[in-house]
């Protein structure tokens, strides 16, 4: 499950399936000291919204209990521009 920060799709939650991760560095200088492990993650948004089947990727920094987005990076939704309109960022999923 992924929950979006407001205002993107009004902060709704969506299923995230096919989650995969690859550790990049167990002690990354690019990560906060309390979240030292850098990893590339990916998945696909599950059914039930117009975002269904869209691939997602991010680089995160984690520890044994949680993670944050790597500073200076973005969470990417691979929805093609032809499939998106300006209302997609604020409307209901």
PDB file of C-alpha atoms in Angstrom:
ATOM      1  CA  UNK A   1       0.000   0.000   0.000  1.00  0.00           C
ATOM      2  CA  UNK A   2       1.246   3.470  -0.825  1.00  0.00           C
ATOM      3  CA  UNK A   3      -0.295   6.615   0.619  1.00  0.00           C
ATOM      4  CA  UNK A   4       0.312   9.816  -1.311  1.00  0.00           C
ATOM      5  CA  UNK A   5       1.086  13.130   0.349  1.00  0.00           C
ATOM      6  CA  UNK A   6      -1.424  15.908  -0.193  1.00  0.00           C
ATOM      7  CA  UNK A   7      -2.304  17.465  -2.559  1.00  0.00           C
ATOM      8  CA  UNK A   8      -1.380  14.634  -4.958  1.00  0.00           C
ATOM      9  CA  UNK A   9      -4.549  12.607  -5.666  1.00  0.00           C
ATOM     10  CA  UNK A  10      -5.989  14.027  -2.460  1.00  0.00           C
ATOM     11  CA  UNK A  11      -3.714  11.883  -0.278  1.00  0.00           C
ATOM     12  CA  UNK A  12      -5.353   8.601  -1.269  1.00  0.00           C
ATOM     13  CA  UNK A  13      -3.866   5.149  -0.739  1.00  0.00           C
ATOM     14  CA  UNK A  14      -3.308   2.606  -3.518  1.00  0.00           C
ATOM     15  CA  UNK A  15      -2.089  -0.973  -3.592  1.00  0.00           C
ATOM     16  CA  UNK A  16       1.527  -1.375  -4.655  1.00  0.00           C
ATOM     17  CA  UNK A  17       2.348  -4.791  -6.127  1.00  0.00           C
ATOM     18  CA  UNK A  18       5.410  -6.509  -7.525  1.00  0.00           C
ATOM     19  CA  UNK A  19       7.689  -4.666  -5.121  1.00  0.00           C
ATOM     20  CA  UNK A  20      11.418  -5.165  -5.684  1.00  0.00           C
ATOM     21  CA  UNK A  21      14.515  -3.603  -4.164  1.00  0.00           C
ATOM     22  CA  UNK A  22      18.250  -3.561  -4.743  1.00  0.00           C
ATOM     23  CA  UNK A  23      20.686  -2.310  -2.116  1.00  0.00           C
ATOM     24  CA  UNK A  24      23.038   0.292  -3.569  1.00  0.00           C
ATOM     25  CA  UNK A  25      25.144   1.070  -0.493  1.00  0.00           C
ATOM     26  CA  UNK A  26      24.813  -0.069   3.143  1.00  0.00           C
ATOM     27  CA  UNK A  27      26.492   3.098   4.411  1.00  0.00           C
ATOM     28  CA  UNK A  28      25.646   5.756   1.845  1.00  0.00           C
ATOM     29  CA  UNK A  29      27.093   9.246   2.390  1.00  0.00           C
ATOM     30  CA  UNK A  30      24.105  10.542   0.372  1.00  0.00           C
ATOM     31  CA  UNK A  31      21.640   9.302   3.018  1.00  0.00           C
ATOM     32  CA  UNK A  32      20.803  10.717   6.461  1.00  0.00           C
ATOM     33  CA  UNK A  33      22.929   9.131   9.201  1.00  0.00           C
ATOM     34  CA  UNK A  34      19.838   7.621  10.865  1.00  0.00           C
ATOM     35  CA  UNK A  35      18.795   5.997   7.534  1.00  0.00           C
ATOM     36  CA  UNK A  36      22.182   4.869   6.120  1.00  0.00           C
ATOM     37  CA  UNK A  37      21.133   2.155   3.648  1.00  0.00           C
ATOM     38  CA  UNK A  38      20.537   3.369   0.079  1.00  0.00           C
ATOM     39  CA  UNK A  39      18.309   1.197  -2.117  1.00  0.00           C
ATOM     40  CA  UNK A  40      16.578   1.382  -5.471  1.00  0.00           C
ATOM     41  CA  UNK A  41      12.952   0.258  -5.210  1.00  0.00           C
ATOM     42  CA  UNK A  42      10.254  -0.402  -7.772  1.00  0.00           C
ATOM     43  CA  UNK A  43       6.751  -1.736  -8.077  1.00  0.00           C
ATOM     44  CA  UNK A  44       3.476  -1.344  -9.916  1.00  0.00           C
ATOM     45  CA  UNK A  45       0.311   0.420  -8.794  1.00  0.00           C
ATOM     46  CA  UNK A  46      -2.395  -2.207  -8.361  1.00  0.00           C
ATOM     47  CA  UNK A  47      -5.919  -2.263  -9.725  1.00  0.00           C
ATOM     48  CA  UNK A  48      -8.701   0.071  -8.695  1.00  0.00           C
ATOM     49  CA  UNK A  49      -7.583   3.449 -10.019  1.00  0.00           C
ATOM     50  CA  UNK A  50      -6.691   5.131 -13.284  1.00  0.00           C
ATOM     51  CA  UNK A  51      -3.067   4.777 -12.155  1.00  0.00           C
ATOM     52  CA  UNK A  52      -3.413   0.955 -12.264  1.00  0.00           C
ATOM     53  CA  UNK A  53      -0.492  -0.886 -13.857  1.00  0.00           C
ATOM     54  CA  UNK A  54       1.725   2.213 -13.787  1.00  0.00           C
ATOM     55  CA  UNK A  55       5.314   1.360 -12.847  1.00  0.00           C
ATOM     56  CA  UNK A  56       6.857   3.311  -9.970  1.00  0.00           C
ATOM     57  CA  UNK A  57      10.483   3.753  -8.940  1.00  0.00           C
ATOM     58  CA  UNK A  58      12.369   5.547  -6.191  1.00  0.00           C
ATOM     59  CA  UNK A  59      15.708   5.648  -4.435  1.00  0.00           C
ATOM     60  CA  UNK A  60      15.242   5.409  -0.688  1.00  0.00           C
ATOM     61  CA  UNK A  61      17.358   5.564   2.444  1.00  0.00           C
ATOM     62  CA  UNK A  62      16.389   3.120   5.153  1.00  0.00           C
ATOM     63  CA  UNK A  63      17.164   1.549   8.482  1.00  0.00           C
ATOM     64  CA  UNK A  64      15.780  -1.495  10.309  1.00  0.00           C
ATOM     65  CA  UNK A  65      12.360   0.100  10.898  1.00  0.00           C
ATOM     66  CA  UNK A  66      11.519   2.624   8.176  1.00  0.00           C
ATOM     67  CA  UNK A  67      12.687   4.584   5.159  1.00  0.00           C
ATOM     68  CA  UNK A  68      12.696   8.054   3.606  1.00  0.00           C
ATOM     69  CA  UNK A  69      13.069   9.219   0.034  1.00  0.00           C
ATOM     70  CA  UNK A  70      16.758   9.785  -0.728  1.00  0.00           C
ATOM     71  CA  UNK A  71      17.456  13.529  -0.474  1.00  0.00           C
ATOM     72  CA  UNK A  72      17.472  15.226  -3.864  1.00  0.00           C
ATOM     73  CA  UNK A  73      15.590  12.417  -5.629  1.00  0.00           C
ATOM     74  CA  UNK A  74      12.009  11.890  -6.758  1.00  0.00           C
ATOM     75  CA  UNK A  75       9.378   9.183  -6.591  1.00  0.00           C
ATOM     76  CA  UNK A  76       8.634   8.465 -10.259  1.00  0.00           C
ATOM     77  CA  UNK A  77       5.369   7.207 -11.738  1.00  0.00           C
ATOM     78  CA  UNK A  78       5.948   5.815 -15.218  1.00  0.00           C
ATOM     79  CA  UNK A  79       2.625   6.880 -16.660  1.00  0.00           C
ATOM     80  CA  UNK A  80       3.115   8.026 -20.226  1.00  0.00           C
ATOM     81  CA  UNK A  81       2.461  11.692 -20.991  1.00  0.00           C
ATOM     82  CA  UNK A  82      -0.157  10.694 -23.545  1.00  0.00           C
ATOM     83  CA  UNK A  83      -2.087   8.967 -20.732  1.00  0.00           C
ATOM     84  CA  UNK A  84      -1.976  11.888 -18.310  1.00  0.00           C
ATOM     85  CA  UNK A  85      -3.766  15.193 -18.026  1.00  0.00           C
ATOM     86  CA  UNK A  86      -3.166  18.166 -15.744  1.00  0.00           C
ATOM     87  CA  UNK A  87      -6.015  17.157 -13.424  1.00  0.00           C
ATOM     88  CA  UNK A  88      -4.310  13.837 -12.629  1.00  0.00           C
ATOM     89  CA  UNK A  89      -2.200  15.371  -9.875  1.00  0.00           C
ATOM     90  CA  UNK A  90      -5.151  16.587  -7.800  1.00  0.00           C
ATOM     91  CA  UNK A  91      -8.191  14.531  -8.765  1.00  0.00           C
ATOM     92  CA  UNK A  92      -9.506  11.318  -7.311  1.00  0.00           C
ATOM     93  CA  UNK A  93      -7.544   8.190  -8.228  1.00  0.00           C
TER      94      UNK A  93
END
